[in-house]
Amino acid sequence: MKKIFLLVLVFIVASVNVAGAEKKDLIVFAAASMTETMNEIKNLYENENPDVNVIFNFDSSGTLKTQIQEGAACDLFISAGQKQMNQLEELGLILKGTRINLLENKIALVISEGGAANIKSFDDFAKALENEKILFTMGNSDVPVGQYTQKIFAYYGLDEKKLAQAGKITYGSNVKEVTTQVKESSVDCGVIYCTDAYSAGLKIIDTATSEMCGQVIYPAAVIKDSANIKEAEKFLDYLKKSEVMKIFAAVGFSPAQN
């Protein structure tokens, strides 16, 4: 009888400890273009892993990189460009052996409702930007979507500085700001990711080839100073699962080749 009582007591104490256990906060810094998709994945992951609370910080990859450099708490970083991840790796801030190419996106040309109806391709866009009175929006030079756009400018021989001085270009500090400008018809057209065009319900006029701007690869890696390395690695493995990749694919992402 005494043994039974002790077993029951141990079970009760164990149950209380499990019920009262605090969730671990997993802090994920992710490119702004992943906002809608990652929030959907968060709900699924937390349902399967009730002991983890996934906290996102969405912004331009350049801003996120700077925050990590300055010591912001971060467990996992997913960038919209290789440049920002390369810089963190060079500084020794990435945990060795965890970096992967997670996703691939596409660069899209989109137009606002009722704007730039004559533009039906990047070729048309390049001609119109030089010869017509249109207003175009793009990302700043320190964010990946802006850097990809600059490569497209170089491909067509467009002078960004001259066009900006002529009042033909406005800028956004991340891809969401660029998308909003097109969505609200405050500009005629813009260059964003296909995934953002999908999320915002914008019509894609054309997509850039790899010759125009290179591949749009999203690398991911665990941060060296993470307080939750095992949890970060587990979440990163989860993102690679086929059922999760289907969620990414539904908005225009595709698995990246490593």
Coordinates of C-alpha atoms in Angstrom, one line a residue:
M1 CA 0.0 0.0 0.0
K2 CA 2.8 2.3 0.9
K3 CA 4.5 1.6 -2.4
I4 CA 1.4 2.4 -4.3
F5 CA 1.0 5.7 -2.5
L6 CA 4.6 6.6 -3.3
L7 CA 4.1 5.8 -7.0
V8 CA 0.9 7.9 -7.1
L9 CA 2.7 10.8 -5.4
V10 CA 5.6 10.6 -7.9
F11 CA 3.1 10.6 -10.8
I12 CA 1.3 13.6 -9.5
V13 CA 4.6 15.6 -8.9
A14 CA 5.8 14.6 -12.4
S15 CA 2.5 15.7 -13.9
V16 CA 2.7 19.1 -12.1
N17 CA 6.2 19.6 -13.3
V18 CA 5.3 18.9 -17.0
A19 CA 2.2 21.0 -16.8
G20 CA 4.1 23.9 -15.2
A21 CA 7.1 23.6 -17.4
E22 CA 8.0 26.9 -19.2
K23 CA 8.0 27.0 -22.9
K24 CA 11.3 27.6 -24.7
D25 CA 11.4 30.8 -26.8
L26 CA 12.9 30.1 -30.2
I27 CA 13.9 33.4 -31.8
V28 CA 13.9 33.3 -35.6
F29 CA 15.1 36.2 -37.7
A30 CA 13.6 35.9 -41.2
A31 CA 13.4 37.9 -44.3
A32 CA 10.3 40.1 -44.6
S33 CA 9.2 38.2 -47.7
M34 CA 8.6 35.1 -45.6
T35 CA 6.1 36.7 -43.2
E36 CA 2.8 35.1 -44.2
T37 CA 4.3 31.7 -44.9
M38 CA 6.3 31.4 -41.7
N39 CA 3.4 32.5 -39.5
E40 CA 1.4 29.6 -41.0
I41 CA 4.3 27.2 -40.4
K42 CA 4.6 28.5 -36.8
N43 CA 1.1 27.5 -35.9
L44 CA 1.7 23.9 -37.3
Y45 CA 5.0 23.6 -35.5
E46 CA 3.8 24.8 -32.1
N47 CA 0.9 22.4 -32.3
E48 CA 3.3 19.5 -32.8
N49 CA 5.9 21.0 -30.3
P50 CA 3.9 22.5 -27.4
D51 CA 7.0 23.1 -25.4
V52 CA 8.3 25.6 -27.9
N53 CA 7.2 29.2 -28.6
V54 CA 8.5 30.4 -32.0
I55 CA 9.1 34.2 -32.0
F56 CA 9.7 35.9 -35.3
N57 CA 11.6 39.0 -36.2
F58 CA 10.7 39.9 -39.8
D59 CA 12.6 42.7 -41.6
S60 CA 15.0 43.2 -44.5
S61 CA 18.0 40.8 -44.4
G62 CA 20.4 43.7 -44.1
T63 CA 18.7 45.1 -41.0
L64 CA 18.5 41.6 -39.4
K65 CA 22.2 41.0 -40.2
T66 CA 23.1 44.2 -38.5
Q67 CA 21.0 43.4 -35.4
I68 CA 22.7 40.0 -35.1
Q69 CA 26.1 41.7 -35.4
E70 CA 25.1 44.1 -32.6
G71 CA 24.3 41.2 -30.3
A72 CA 20.5 40.8 -30.6
A73 CA 19.2 37.5 -29.3
C74 CA 18.7 35.2 -32.2
D75 CA 18.7 31.5 -32.6
L76 CA 18.1 31.0 -36.3
F77 CA 18.6 33.4 -39.3
I78 CA 17.0 33.0 -42.7
S79 CA 18.2 35.6 -45.2
A80 CA 16.8 36.5 -48.6
G81 CA 20.3 36.8 -50.0
Q82 CA 23.7 35.1 -49.7
K83 CA 25.5 38.3 -49.1
Q84 CA 24.2 38.9 -45.6
M85 CA 24.8 35.3 -44.5
N86 CA 28.3 35.4 -45.9
Q87 CA 29.1 38.5 -43.9
L88 CA 27.9 36.9 -40.6
E89 CA 29.9 33.7 -41.5
E90 CA 33.0 35.8 -42.1
L91 CA 32.6 37.3 -38.6
G92 CA 32.3 33.9 -37.0
L93 CA 28.7 34.4 -35.9
I94 CA 27.3 31.3 -37.7
L95 CA 27.4 27.9 -36.1
K96 CA 29.6 25.7 -38.3
G97 CA 27.9 22.9 -40.1
T98 CA 24.4 24.4 -39.9
R99 CA 24.2 26.6 -42.9
I100 CA 22.0 25.4 -45.8
N101 CA 20.4 26.8 -48.9
L102 CA 16.7 26.5 -47.8
L103 CA 14.6 28.1 -50.6
E104 CA 14.7 29.7 -54.0
N105 CA 12.4 32.6 -55.0
K106 CA 12.0 34.6 -58.2
I107 CA 12.2 38.3 -58.9
A108 CA 9.0 39.7 -60.3
L109 CA 7.9 42.8 -62.1
V110 CA 4.5 44.0 -61.0
I111 CA 2.3 46.9 -62.0
S112 CA -0.3 48.8 -60.0
E113 CA -4.0 48.8 -60.8
G114 CA -4.4 51.1 -63.8
G115 CA -0.7 51.9 -64.0
A116 CA 1.8 51.3 -66.8
A117 CA -0.5 49.2 -68.9
N118 CA 1.9 49.3 -71.8
I119 CA 4.6 47.4 -69.8
K120 CA 4.3 43.7 -70.5
S121 CA 7.8 42.5 -69.9
F122 CA 11.1 43.6 -68.3
D123 CA 12.2 44.7 -71.8
D124 CA 9.2 47.0 -72.0
F125 CA 9.9 48.2 -68.4
A126 CA 13.6 49.1 -69.3
K127 CA 12.5 51.2 -72.3
A128 CA 9.7 52.9 -70.4
L129 CA 11.8 53.8 -67.5
E130 CA 14.3 55.5 -69.8
N131 CA 11.9 57.1 -72.2
E132 CA 8.5 57.7 -70.5
K133 CA 7.2 59.5 -67.4
I134 CA 6.6 56.6 -65.0
L135 CA 7.2 56.1 -61.3
F136 CA 9.0 52.9 -60.2
T137 CA 9.7 51.5 -56.8
M138 CA 12.5 49.2 -55.6
G139 CA 14.3 48.2 -52.5
N140 CA 17.2 50.1 -51.0
S141 CA 20.7 49.1 -51.9
D142 CA 21.2 47.4 -48.5
V143 CA 18.4 44.9 -48.9
P144 CA 18.5 41.9 -51.2
V145 CA 15.4 42.8 -53.3
G146 CA 17.1 46.1 -54.0
Q147 CA 20.4 44.4 -54.9
Y148 CA 18.7 42.1 -57.3
T149 CA 17.0 45.1 -58.9
Q150 CA 20.3 46.8 -59.3
K151 CA 21.6 43.8 -61.1
I152 CA 18.6 44.0 -63.5
F153 CA 19.5 47.7 -64.0
A154 CA 23.1 46.7 -64.9
Y155 CA 21.8 44.0 -67.3
Y156 CA 19.8 46.6 -69.2
G157 CA 22.4 49.4 -68.9
L158 CA 20.1 51.6 -66.8
D159 CA 21.6 54.4 -64.8
E160 CA 19.9 54.2 -61.4
K161 CA 21.3 57.4 -60.0
K162 CA 20.3 59.4 -63.0
L163 CA 16.8 57.9 -63.0
A164 CA 16.4 58.6 -59.3
Q165 CA 17.5 62.2 -59.8
A166 CA 14.9 62.5 -62.5
G167 CA 12.2 61.5 -60.0
K168 CA 11.4 58.2 -61.6
I169 CA 12.4 56.0 -58.6
T170 CA 11.1 55.7 -55.0
Y171 CA 12.6 53.3 -52.5
G172 CA 11.4 50.9 -49.7
S173 CA 13.5 49.8 -46.7
N174 CA 12.3 46.2 -47.2
V175 CA 10.2 44.2 -49.8
K176 CA 7.0 44.8 -47.9
E177 CA 7.3 48.5 -48.2
V178 CA 7.9 48.2 -52.0
T179 CA 4.9 45.9 -52.3
T180 CA 2.7 48.3 -50.4
Q181 CA 3.6 51.1 -52.8
V182 CA 2.5 49.1 -55.8
K183 CA -0.6 47.7 -54.0
E184 CA -1.7 51.2 -53.1
S185 CA -1.1 52.5 -56.6
S186 CA 1.3 55.2 -55.4
V187 CA 3.7 54.1 -58.1
D188 CA 3.2 52.6 -61.6
C189 CA 5.3 49.5 -61.1
G190 CA 7.9 47.8 -58.9
V191 CA 10.2 44.9 -58.5
I192 CA 9.5 42.4 -55.7
Y193 CA 9.6 38.7 -55.0
C194 CA 7.0 36.4 -56.7
T195 CA 6.0 35.3 -53.2
D196 CA 5.1 38.8 -52.1
A197 CA 3.2 39.4 -55.4
Y198 CA 1.2 36.3 -54.6
S199 CA 0.5 37.3 -51.0
A200 CA -0.5 40.8 -52.0
G201 CA -2.7 39.7 -54.9
L202 CA -0.6 41.5 -57.5
K203 CA -0.4 40.5 -61.1
I204 CA 3.1 39.4 -62.1
I205 CA 4.0 40.9 -65.5
D206 CA 7.3 39.2 -65.9
T207 CA 10.0 37.3 -63.9
A208 CA 13.7 37.9 -64.1
T209 CA 16.0 35.2 -65.4
S210 CA 19.2 34.1 -63.6
E211 CA 21.2 35.8 -66.3
M212 CA 19.5 39.1 -65.3
C213 CA 20.0 39.0 -61.6
G214 CA 21.3 35.6 -60.5
Q215 CA 19.5 33.0 -58.4
V216 CA 17.4 34.2 -55.5
I217 CA 18.6 31.8 -52.8
Y218 CA 17.4 32.0 -49.2
P219 CA 20.2 30.6 -46.9
A220 CA 19.5 29.6 -43.3
A221 CA 21.8 28.9 -40.4
V222 CA 21.8 28.6 -36.6
I223 CA 23.5 31.5 -34.8
K224 CA 26.7 30.5 -32.9
D225 CA 25.6 32.2 -29.7
S226 CA 22.1 30.8 -29.7
A227 CA 20.7 29.9 -26.3
N228 CA 18.6 27.1 -27.9
I229 CA 20.9 25.4 -30.5
K230 CA 19.1 22.0 -30.4
E231 CA 15.7 23.7 -30.8
A232 CA 17.0 25.8 -33.6
E233 CA 18.4 22.8 -35.4
K234 CA 15.2 20.9 -34.9
F235 CA 13.1 23.8 -36.4
L236 CA 15.4 24.1 -39.3
D237 CA 15.1 20.3 -40.0
Y238 CA 11.3 20.8 -39.8
L239 CA 11.4 23.5 -42.5
K240 CA 13.0 21.0 -44.9
K241 CA 10.2 18.5 -44.6
S242 CA 8.2 17.7 -47.7
E243 CA 4.9 18.7 -46.2
V244 CA 6.4 22.1 -45.1
M245 CA 7.9 22.6 -48.5
K246 CA 4.4 22.3 -50.0
I247 CA 3.4 25.3 -47.9
F248 CA 6.3 27.2 -49.3
A249 CA 5.6 26.1 -52.8
A250 CA 2.0 27.3 -52.6
V251 CA 3.2 30.9 -52.5
G252 CA 5.9 30.6 -55.1
F253 CA 9.0 29.3 -53.2
S254 CA 10.9 26.2 -54.4
P255 CA 13.4 24.0 -52.6
A256 CA 17.0 25.3 -53.1
Q257 CA 19.7 22.9 -54.3
N258 CA 22.6 22.5 -51.8

